[in-house]
XYZ file of C-alpha atoms in Angstrom:
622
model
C -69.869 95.535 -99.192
C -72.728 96.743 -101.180
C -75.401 96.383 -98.885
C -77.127 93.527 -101.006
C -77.850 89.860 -100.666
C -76.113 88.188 -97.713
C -73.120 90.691 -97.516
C -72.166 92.052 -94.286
C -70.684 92.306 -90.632
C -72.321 89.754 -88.278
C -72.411 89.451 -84.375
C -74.263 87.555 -81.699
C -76.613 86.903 -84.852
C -77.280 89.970 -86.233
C -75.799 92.231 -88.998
C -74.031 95.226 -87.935
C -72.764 96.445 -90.685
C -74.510 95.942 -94.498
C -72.421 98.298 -96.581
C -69.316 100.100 -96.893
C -67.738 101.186 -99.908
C -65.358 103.552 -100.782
C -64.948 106.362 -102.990
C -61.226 108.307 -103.567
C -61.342 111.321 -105.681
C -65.089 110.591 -106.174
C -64.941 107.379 -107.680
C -64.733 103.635 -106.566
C -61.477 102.060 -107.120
C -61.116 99.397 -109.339
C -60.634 96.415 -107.642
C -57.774 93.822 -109.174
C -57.892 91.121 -106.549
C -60.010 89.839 -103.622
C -58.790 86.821 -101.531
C -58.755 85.337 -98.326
C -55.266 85.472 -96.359
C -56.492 83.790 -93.672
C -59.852 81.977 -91.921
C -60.878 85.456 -90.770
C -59.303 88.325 -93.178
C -59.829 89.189 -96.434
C -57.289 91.262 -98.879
C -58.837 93.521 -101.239
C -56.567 95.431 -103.554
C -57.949 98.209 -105.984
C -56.411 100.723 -108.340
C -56.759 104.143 -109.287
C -55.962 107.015 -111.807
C -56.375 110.477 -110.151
C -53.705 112.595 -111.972
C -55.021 114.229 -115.176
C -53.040 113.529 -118.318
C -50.878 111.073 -116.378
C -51.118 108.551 -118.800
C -52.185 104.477 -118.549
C -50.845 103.720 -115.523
C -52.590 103.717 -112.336
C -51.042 106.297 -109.239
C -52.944 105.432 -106.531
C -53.166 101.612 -105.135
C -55.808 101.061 -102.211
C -55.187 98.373 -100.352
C -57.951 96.991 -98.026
C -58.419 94.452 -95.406
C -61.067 93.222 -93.813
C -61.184 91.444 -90.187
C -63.661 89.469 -88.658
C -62.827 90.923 -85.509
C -64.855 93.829 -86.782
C -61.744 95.826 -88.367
C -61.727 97.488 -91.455
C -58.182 98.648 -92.943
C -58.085 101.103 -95.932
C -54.279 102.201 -96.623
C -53.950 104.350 -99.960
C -50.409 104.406 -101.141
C -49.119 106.878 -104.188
C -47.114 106.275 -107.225
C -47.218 109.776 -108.300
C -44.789 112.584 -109.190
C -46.244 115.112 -107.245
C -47.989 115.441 -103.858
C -51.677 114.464 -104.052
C -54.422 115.880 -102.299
C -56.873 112.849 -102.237
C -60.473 113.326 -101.006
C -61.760 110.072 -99.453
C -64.905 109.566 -98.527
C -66.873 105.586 -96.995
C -70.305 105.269 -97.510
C -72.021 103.204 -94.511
C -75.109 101.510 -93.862
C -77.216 98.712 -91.803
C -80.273 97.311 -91.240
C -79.794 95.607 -87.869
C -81.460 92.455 -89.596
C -81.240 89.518 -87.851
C -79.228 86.200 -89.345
C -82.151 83.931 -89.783
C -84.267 86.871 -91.899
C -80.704 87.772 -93.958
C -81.101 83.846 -95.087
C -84.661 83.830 -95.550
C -84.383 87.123 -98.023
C -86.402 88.715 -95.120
C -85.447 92.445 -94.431
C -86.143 96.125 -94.775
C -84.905 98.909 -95.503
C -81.176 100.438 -93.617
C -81.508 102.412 -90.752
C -81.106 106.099 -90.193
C -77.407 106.559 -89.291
C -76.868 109.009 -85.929
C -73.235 111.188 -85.797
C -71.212 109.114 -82.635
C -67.967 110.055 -81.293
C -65.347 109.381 -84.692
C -68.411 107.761 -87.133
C -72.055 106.927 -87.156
C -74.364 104.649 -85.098
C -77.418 103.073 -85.838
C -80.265 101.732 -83.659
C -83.582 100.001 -83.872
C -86.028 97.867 -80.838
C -83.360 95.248 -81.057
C -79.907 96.211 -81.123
C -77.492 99.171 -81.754
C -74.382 99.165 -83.707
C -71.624 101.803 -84.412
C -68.802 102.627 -86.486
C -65.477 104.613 -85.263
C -62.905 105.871 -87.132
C -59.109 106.024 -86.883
C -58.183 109.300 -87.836
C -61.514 110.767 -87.105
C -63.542 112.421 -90.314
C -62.873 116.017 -90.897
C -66.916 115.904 -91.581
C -69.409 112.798 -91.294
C -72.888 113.374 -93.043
C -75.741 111.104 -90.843
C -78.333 111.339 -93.341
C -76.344 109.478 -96.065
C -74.137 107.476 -94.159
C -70.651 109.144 -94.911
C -67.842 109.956 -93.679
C -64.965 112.281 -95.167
C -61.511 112.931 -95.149
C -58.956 115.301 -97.147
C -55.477 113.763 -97.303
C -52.189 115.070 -98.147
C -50.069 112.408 -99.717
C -46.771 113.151 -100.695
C -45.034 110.848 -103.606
C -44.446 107.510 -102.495
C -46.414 107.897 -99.493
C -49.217 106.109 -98.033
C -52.463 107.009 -95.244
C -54.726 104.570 -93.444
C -57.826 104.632 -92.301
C -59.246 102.108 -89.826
C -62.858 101.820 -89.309
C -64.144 99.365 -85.936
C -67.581 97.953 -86.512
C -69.448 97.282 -83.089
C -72.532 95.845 -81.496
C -73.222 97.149 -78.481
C -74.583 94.885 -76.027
C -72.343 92.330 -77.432
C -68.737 91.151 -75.151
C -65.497 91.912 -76.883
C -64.318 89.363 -79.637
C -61.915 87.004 -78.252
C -59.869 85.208 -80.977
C -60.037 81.447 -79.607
C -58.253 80.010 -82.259
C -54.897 82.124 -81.615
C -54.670 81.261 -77.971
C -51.854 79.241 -77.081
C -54.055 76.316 -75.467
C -55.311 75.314 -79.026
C -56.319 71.630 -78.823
C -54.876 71.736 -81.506
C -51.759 69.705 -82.953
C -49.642 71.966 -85.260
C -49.586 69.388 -87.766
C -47.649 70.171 -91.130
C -47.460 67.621 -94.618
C -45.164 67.513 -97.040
C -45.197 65.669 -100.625
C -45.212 65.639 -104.607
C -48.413 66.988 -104.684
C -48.055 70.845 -103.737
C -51.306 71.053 -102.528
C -50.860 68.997 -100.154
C -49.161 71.177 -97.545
C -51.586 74.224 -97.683
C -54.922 72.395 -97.657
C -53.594 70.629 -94.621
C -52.183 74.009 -92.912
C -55.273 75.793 -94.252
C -57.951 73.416 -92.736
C -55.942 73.368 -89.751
C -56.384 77.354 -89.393
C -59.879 76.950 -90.375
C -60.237 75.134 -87.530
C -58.582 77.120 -85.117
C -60.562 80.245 -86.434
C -63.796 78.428 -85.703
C -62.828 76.716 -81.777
C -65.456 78.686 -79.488
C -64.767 78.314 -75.566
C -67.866 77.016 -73.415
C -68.805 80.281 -71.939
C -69.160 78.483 -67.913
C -66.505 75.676 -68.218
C -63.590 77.814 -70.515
C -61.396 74.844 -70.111
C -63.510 72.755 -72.785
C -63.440 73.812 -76.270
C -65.366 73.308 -79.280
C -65.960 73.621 -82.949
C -68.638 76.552 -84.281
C -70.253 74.943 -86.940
C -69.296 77.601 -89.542
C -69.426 81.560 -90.873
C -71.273 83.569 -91.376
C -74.250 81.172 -90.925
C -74.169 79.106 -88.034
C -71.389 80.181 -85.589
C -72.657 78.762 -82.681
C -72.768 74.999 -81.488
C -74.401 72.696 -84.043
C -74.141 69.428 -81.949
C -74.078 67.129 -85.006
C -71.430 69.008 -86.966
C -69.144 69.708 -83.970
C -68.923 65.753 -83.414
C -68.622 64.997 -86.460
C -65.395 67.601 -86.928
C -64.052 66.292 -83.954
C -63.665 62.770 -84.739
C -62.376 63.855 -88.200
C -59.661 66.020 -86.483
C -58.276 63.189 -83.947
C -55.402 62.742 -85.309
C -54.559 65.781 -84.170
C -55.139 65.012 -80.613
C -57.968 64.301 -78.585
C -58.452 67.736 -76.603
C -60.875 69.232 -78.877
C -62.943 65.213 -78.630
C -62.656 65.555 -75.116
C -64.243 69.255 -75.084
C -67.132 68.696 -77.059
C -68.090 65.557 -75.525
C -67.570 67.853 -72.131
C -69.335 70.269 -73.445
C -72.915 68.449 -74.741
C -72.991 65.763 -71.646
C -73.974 68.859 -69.951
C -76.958 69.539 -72.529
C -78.538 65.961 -72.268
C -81.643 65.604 -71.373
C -82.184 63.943 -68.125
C -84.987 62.658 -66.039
C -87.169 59.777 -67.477
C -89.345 60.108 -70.552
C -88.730 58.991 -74.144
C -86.288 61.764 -74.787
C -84.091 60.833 -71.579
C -80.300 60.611 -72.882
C -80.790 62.446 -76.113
C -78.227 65.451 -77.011
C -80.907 67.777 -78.307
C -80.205 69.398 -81.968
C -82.093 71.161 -84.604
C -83.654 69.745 -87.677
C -82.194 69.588 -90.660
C -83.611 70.278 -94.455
C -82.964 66.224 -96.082
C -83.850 67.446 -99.973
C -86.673 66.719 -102.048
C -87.481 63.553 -101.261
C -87.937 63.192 -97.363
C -88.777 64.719 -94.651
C -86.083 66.589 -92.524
C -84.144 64.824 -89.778
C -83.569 65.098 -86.286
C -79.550 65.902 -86.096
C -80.206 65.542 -82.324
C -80.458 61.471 -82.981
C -77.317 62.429 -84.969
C -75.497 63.451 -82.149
C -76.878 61.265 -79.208
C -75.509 58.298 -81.559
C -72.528 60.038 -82.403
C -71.461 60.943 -78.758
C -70.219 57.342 -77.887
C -68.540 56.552 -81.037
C -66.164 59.742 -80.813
C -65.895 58.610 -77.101
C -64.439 55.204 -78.020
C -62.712 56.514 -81.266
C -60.906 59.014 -79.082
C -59.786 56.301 -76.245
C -58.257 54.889 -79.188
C -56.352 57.957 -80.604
C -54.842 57.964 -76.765
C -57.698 59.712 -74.455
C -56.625 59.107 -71.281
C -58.729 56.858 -69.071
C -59.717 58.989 -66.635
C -61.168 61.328 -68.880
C -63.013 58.248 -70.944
C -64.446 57.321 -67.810
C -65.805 60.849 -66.630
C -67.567 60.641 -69.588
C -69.011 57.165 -69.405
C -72.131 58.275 -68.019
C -73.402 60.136 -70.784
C -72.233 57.963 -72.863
C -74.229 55.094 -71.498
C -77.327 57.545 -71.465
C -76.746 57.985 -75.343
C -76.457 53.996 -75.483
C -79.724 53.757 -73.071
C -82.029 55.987 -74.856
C -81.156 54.114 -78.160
C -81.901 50.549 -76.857
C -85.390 52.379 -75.746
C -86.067 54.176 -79.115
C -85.745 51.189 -81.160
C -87.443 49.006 -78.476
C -88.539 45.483 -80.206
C -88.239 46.005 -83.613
C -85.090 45.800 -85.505
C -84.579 49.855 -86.298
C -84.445 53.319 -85.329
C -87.128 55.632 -86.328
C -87.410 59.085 -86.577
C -88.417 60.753 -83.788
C -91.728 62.788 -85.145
C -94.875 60.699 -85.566
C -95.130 58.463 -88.523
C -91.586 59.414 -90.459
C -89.505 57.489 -92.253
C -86.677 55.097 -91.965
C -83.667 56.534 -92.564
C -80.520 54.339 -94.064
C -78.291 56.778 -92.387
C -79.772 56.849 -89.599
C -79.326 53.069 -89.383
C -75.623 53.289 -90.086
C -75.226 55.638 -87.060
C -76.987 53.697 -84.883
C -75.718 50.469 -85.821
C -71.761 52.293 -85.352
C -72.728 53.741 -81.755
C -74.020 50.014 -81.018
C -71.116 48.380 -81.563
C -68.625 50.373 -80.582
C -70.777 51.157 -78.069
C -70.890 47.897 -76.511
C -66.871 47.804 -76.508
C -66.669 51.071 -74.637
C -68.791 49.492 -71.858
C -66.881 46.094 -71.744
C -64.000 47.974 -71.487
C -64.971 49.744 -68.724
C -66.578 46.645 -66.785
C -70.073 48.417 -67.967
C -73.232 45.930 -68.462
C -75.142 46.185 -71.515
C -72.504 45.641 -74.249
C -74.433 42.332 -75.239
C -77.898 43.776 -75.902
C -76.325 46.269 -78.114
C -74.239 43.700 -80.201
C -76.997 41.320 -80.358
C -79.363 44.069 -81.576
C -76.760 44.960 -84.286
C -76.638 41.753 -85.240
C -80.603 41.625 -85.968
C -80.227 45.033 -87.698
C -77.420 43.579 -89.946
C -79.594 41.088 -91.037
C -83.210 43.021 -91.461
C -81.268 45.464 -93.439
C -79.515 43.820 -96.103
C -83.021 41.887 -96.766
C -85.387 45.105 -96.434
C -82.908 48.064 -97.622
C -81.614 46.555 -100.497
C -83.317 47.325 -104.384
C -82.668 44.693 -106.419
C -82.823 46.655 -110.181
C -81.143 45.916 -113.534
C -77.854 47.792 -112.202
C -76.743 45.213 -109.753
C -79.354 46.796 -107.030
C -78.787 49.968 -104.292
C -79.538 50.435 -101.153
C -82.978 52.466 -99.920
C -82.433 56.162 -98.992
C -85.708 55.277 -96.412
C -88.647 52.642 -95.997
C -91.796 55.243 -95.239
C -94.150 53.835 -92.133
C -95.948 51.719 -95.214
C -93.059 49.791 -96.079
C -92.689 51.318 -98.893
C -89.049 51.496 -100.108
C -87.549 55.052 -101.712
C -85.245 54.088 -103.772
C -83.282 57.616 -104.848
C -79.491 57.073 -104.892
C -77.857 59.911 -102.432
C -74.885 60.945 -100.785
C -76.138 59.673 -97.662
C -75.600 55.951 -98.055
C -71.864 56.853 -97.332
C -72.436 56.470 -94.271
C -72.914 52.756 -94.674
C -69.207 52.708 -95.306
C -68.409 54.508 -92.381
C -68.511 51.433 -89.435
C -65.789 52.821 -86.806
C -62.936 51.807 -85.525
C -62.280 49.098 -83.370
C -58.769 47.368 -81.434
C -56.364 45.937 -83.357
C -56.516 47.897 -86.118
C -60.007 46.889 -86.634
C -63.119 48.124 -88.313
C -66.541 47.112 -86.913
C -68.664 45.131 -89.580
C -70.933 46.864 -91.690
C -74.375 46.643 -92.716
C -74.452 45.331 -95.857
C -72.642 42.593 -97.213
C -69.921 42.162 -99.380
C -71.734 42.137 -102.677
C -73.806 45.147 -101.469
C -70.528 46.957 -100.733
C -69.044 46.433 -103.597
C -72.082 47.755 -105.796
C -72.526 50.417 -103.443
C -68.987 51.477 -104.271
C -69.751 51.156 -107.844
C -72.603 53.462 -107.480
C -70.353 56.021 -105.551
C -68.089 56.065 -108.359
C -70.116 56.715 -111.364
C -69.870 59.457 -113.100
C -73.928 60.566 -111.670
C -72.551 60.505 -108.650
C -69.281 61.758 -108.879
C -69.015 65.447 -110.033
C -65.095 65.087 -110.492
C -65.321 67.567 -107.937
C -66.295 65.428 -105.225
C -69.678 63.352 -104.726
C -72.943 64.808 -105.141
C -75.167 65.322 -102.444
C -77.977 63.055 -105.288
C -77.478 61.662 -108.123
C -77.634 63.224 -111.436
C -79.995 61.252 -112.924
C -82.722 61.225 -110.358
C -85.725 62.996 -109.763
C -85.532 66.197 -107.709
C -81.636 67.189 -108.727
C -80.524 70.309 -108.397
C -76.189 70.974 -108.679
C -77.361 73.938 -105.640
C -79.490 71.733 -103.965
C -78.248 71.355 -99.968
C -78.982 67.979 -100.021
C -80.118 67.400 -103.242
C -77.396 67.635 -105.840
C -74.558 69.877 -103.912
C -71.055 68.092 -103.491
C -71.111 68.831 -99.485
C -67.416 68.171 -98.685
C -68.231 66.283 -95.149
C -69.690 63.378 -97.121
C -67.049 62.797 -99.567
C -64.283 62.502 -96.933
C -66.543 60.085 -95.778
C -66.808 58.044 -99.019
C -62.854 58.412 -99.396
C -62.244 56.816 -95.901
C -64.620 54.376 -96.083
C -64.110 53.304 -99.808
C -60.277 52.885 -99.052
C -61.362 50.608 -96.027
C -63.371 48.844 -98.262
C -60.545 48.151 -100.600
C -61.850 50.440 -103.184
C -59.115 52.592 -104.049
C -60.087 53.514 -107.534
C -63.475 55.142 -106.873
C -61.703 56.670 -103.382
C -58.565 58.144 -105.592
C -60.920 59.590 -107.801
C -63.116 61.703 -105.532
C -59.980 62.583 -103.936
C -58.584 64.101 -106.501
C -61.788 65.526 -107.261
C -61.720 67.813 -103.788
C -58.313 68.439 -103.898
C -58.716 70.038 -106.918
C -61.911 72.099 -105.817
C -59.642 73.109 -102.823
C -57.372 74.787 -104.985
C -59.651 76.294 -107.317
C -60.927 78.000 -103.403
C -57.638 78.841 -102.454
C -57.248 75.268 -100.707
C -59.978 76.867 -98.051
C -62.781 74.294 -98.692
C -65.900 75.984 -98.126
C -68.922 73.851 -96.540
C -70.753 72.848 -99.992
C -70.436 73.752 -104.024
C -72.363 73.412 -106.923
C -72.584 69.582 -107.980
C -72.292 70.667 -111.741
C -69.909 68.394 -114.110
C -66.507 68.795 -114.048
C -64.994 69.443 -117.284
C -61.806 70.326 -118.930
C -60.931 73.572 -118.180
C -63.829 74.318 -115.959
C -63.755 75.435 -112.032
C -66.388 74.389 -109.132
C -68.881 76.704 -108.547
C -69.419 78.727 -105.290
C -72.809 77.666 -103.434
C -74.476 81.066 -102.393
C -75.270 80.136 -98.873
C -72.341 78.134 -98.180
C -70.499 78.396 -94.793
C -66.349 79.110 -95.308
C -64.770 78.081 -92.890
C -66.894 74.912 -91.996
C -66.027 73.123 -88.954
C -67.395 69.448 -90.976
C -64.873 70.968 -94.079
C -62.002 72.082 -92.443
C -61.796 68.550 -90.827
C -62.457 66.824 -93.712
C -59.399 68.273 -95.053
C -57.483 66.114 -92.185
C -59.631 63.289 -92.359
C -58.602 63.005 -96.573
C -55.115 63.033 -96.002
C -54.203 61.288 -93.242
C -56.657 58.939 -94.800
C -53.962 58.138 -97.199
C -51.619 57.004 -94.540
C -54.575 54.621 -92.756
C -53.269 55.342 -89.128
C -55.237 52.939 -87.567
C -54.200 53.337 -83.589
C -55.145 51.450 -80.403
C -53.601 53.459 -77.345
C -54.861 51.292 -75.252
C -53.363 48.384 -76.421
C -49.920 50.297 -77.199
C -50.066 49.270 -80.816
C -50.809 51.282 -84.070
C -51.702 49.915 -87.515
C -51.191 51.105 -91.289
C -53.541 50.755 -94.233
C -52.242 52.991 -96.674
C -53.239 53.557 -99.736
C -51.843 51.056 -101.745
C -52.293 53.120 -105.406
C -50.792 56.262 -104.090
C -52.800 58.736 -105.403
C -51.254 61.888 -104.666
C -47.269 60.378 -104.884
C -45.386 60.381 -101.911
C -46.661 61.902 -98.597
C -44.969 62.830 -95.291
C -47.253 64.286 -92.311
C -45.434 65.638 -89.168
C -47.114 66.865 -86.193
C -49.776 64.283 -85.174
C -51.030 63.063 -82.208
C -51.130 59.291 -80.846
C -51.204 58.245 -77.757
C -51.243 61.722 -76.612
C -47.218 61.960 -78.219
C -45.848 63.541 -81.238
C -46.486 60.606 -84.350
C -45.176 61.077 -87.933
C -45.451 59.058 -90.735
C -44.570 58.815 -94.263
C -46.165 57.084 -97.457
C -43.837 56.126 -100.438
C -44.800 56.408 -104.599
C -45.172 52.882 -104.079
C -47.534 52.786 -101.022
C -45.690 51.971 -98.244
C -45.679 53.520 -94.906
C -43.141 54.214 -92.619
C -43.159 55.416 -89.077
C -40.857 58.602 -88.598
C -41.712 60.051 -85.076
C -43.718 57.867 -82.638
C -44.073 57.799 -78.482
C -42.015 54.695 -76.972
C -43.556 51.671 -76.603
C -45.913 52.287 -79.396
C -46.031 48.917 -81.271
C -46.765 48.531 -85.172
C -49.484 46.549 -85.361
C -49.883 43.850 -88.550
């Protein structure tokens, strides 16, 4: 850590630590490799020549690894001859900046270090944070941040150093993820494709790296939306990662949901029922969003998704009540006209928006006629006008067969740019049987949409771009504008294969699964959106959260997409839609969850599924 950009320690939203480098013999060693072993460490390895005249060959290999539990480990090992006496010296520094003006390029200078205990300490108005060292420093110099050691090494030996970064103020870092109650199903895949396995096992670490306990109800767990950025509950994203990650058991569904029916709003008003969130940039071209309507609409379709993956009732029914207040306070926001507006005074019209809302309605309404609930009528008769005031005003006819609106302003004015967004048209939920909920567009409309999704301006041949090449306002780094963001593109794989279109869903498959390995199968949140060519390798987005809660679970949502476990618990039944081209050969994935039971499945070269491991009873549905 240099102390520039975005580099650094990080806790309870500040950094603690900007910059530590060191120096062995009075030089930096030269580092060979730099990767990530797991969700929270990182391996450095450097090398160094310290004796004179000892020809090519480096003597001395340091070996470092960082923690994100605030643990620094710097081992030195010799290759030499002779006994070494190696000087060692770390060079520290902070600025006590907070996250938000780290992000906006917003800070000052480092603070003044302060000698404390074995290392240094800074402080400011708003925080302190220290460093200790294990062995302490024979000497530790305050005004430039260092501290010193001599070591004796004899050859073939090795010393460590272990540095603990701190904020004081802050509680003790407990490592959720590596508790044994992970909601969690150890899930493991197997298949011709080698990368199959590790993506699956990485995003499944990822995800138990970023679980965060609710600090007054420890039972319920969720997903932190990602590091460094945003690691604390992002309402949106944590929904959205935990219907992704069903199939690996409903525990982590029924935690969230737990978990934000307790931040509803309540009371009467306008904003009674809604699951507040933050806004959210939406590119160039419009305004940017509410991801609280995001997650009010979302809350009832993981609900119903989940008493499908095998939630029990009981706990469905605890959470009924919010759910109908999510259900309630959409029926009032759209009131009598056929959509859902943004919330702030005179925006637009979202498409996506309309996709959510049109998904929470009619899965919605099943929840509550499942549960004896009134109300499921209004909601499906509402969808059904919003079906049909959509595919007349949200559709562009053009000389390309036509695309749907991103937005219709408060004018009526259609915008017509071509974005990532619209996947969400694709995305209708699951109902019984096996069954998808219709969609809001038609079947033409669908299949042009697909089209769309599959050319080459939208797809990178690293996944989809957040918009399309060849409109206004593009930018490959754009978050919203240009960026393949890896959420969406799971998405458009799972709901192009529903759709039947396996070629343009095989092809931005392969697309991510080959970005995952050029990232060491850990898929960060977003990367560059430039063309893929032969030879090439996806580039990094600065400002890009890894692990991601929405990526990590979109690395479960891809594969098991190729299997197209389609369960109703309820109903004791489970259906397969695999995918019938086979994209990445065969496939075997061990270690789900349906029905709250063990469930394994395997897909053939030729497409076919078979049922290894399910809970009795459990019927295969046609």
């Amino acid at each position: 850590m240099s102390g520039r950009g975005l580099e650094g320690y990080y806790r309870a939203g500040r950094r603690v630590l900007s910059r530590c480098q060191v120096r062995v013999a009075g030089r930096e060693p030269l580092v060979v490799q730099a990767r990530m072993v797991a969700a929270d460490r990182v391996r450095f390895v450097g090398t160094l020549r310290v004796t004179p005249h000892g020809g090519p060959d480096p003597d001395v290999v340091v070996e470092w690894t960082r923690s994100a539990d605030g643990t620094e480990r710097i081992t030195l090992r010799s290759a030499a001859l002779r006994p070494l006496r190696l000087p060692v010296e770390v060079a520290l520094g902070t600025d006590l900046a907070d996250l938000g003006a780290i992000a906006a390029g917003a800070v000052g200078p480092e603070l003044t270090a302060s000698v404390h205990d074995a290392g240094l300490r800074w402080s400011c108005a708003t925080g302190t944070s220290c460093v200790t060292a294990d062995p302490p420093p024979a000497d530790a110099l305050a005004s430039a941040g260092l501290l010193r050691w001599h070591f004796d090494v004899p050859p073939g030996g090795s010393v460590t150093v272990e540095l603990r970064v701190r904020l004081d103020s802050a509680g003790p870092v407990r490592a959720m993820g590596r508790a044994a109650t992970s909601p969690l199903a150890p899930a493991r895949a197997t298949g011709d494709d080698p990368r199959v396995p590790v993506l699956l096992r990485t995003s499944v670490e990822d995800l138990q790296a970023l679980l965060v306990r609710d600090p007054t109800h420890p039972m319920d767990t969720h997903l932190a939306a990602g590091a460094p950025w945003r690691c604390g509950l992002a309402p949106a994203e944590a929904l959205a990662a935990a219907r992704m990650t069903l199939p690996l058991g409903t525990r982590l569904a029924a935690g969230t949901l737990r978990t934000l029916s307790r931040t509803q709003v309540s009371g009467g008003g306008p904003q009674s029922g809604l699951i507040p969130g933050p806004r959210r940039d939406a590119g160039a071209h419009l305004p940017p969003g509410c991801t609280g309507t995001e997650a009010t609409l979302l809350f009832p379709v993981l609900l119903a998704e989940a008493r499908r993956w095998g939630l029990p009732d009981q706990e469905t029914e605890e959470l009924m009540p919010a759910a109908e207040r999510c259900l309630s306070w959409l029926r009032a926001a759209v009131g009598e006209g056929p959509y859902l507006r943004d919330p702030q005074p005179g925006g637009p019209v979202r498409c996506e928006t309309q996709a959510h809302a049109h998904r929470a309605a009619l899965l919605g309404s099943d929840l509550l006629d499942a549960f004896g609930r009134p109300g499921g009528g209004g909601l499906r008769d509402w969808a059904h006008r919003l079906r049909a005031a959509f595919r007349q005003d949200f559709w562009i006819d053009d000389r390309g067969g036509g695309r749907p609106a991103a937005a219709r302003t408060p004018d009526g004015r259609s915008l017509p740019h071509l974005g990532a967004t619209t996947v969400h048209l694709l995305d209708t939920g699951l109902l019984g049987g096996g069954e998808h909920a219709p969609g809001l567009l038609d079947k033409v409309q669908t299949e042009q949409l697909a089209r769309l999704l599959g050319s080459p301006a939208m797809d990178s041949g690293w996944g989809l771009r957040g918009l399309g090449a060849k409109e206004t306002g593009y930018n490959a780094f754009g978050h919203r504008s240009g960026a393949v963001r890896v959420h969406e593109t799971a998405i458009a794989v799972a709901g192009l294969t529903a759709a039947g279109y396996e070629k343009e869903a095989g092809s931005l498959l392969r697309g991510v699964l080959a970005a995952a390995e050029a990232f060491g199968h850990r898929l960060p949140e977003m990367y560059a959106g430039e063309q893929r060519t032969e030879g090439s390798a996806p580039l990094p987005h600065p400002a890009a959260c890894r692990p991601a809660a929405t990526a990590a679970a979109s690395g479960v949502l891809l594969l098991t997409t190729l299997a197209g476990i389609r369960p109703d618990a309820p109903a004791g039944t489970v259906t397969l839609r695999p995918m019938d081209s086979a994209p990445l050969g065969e496939i075997g994935l061990t270690g789900l969850r349906v029905a709250g039971a063990p469930f394994s499945v395997r897909i053939s070269r030729l497409g076919l599924a078979m049922v290894e491991e399910a809970t009795d009873g459990l019927q295969l549905g046609v």
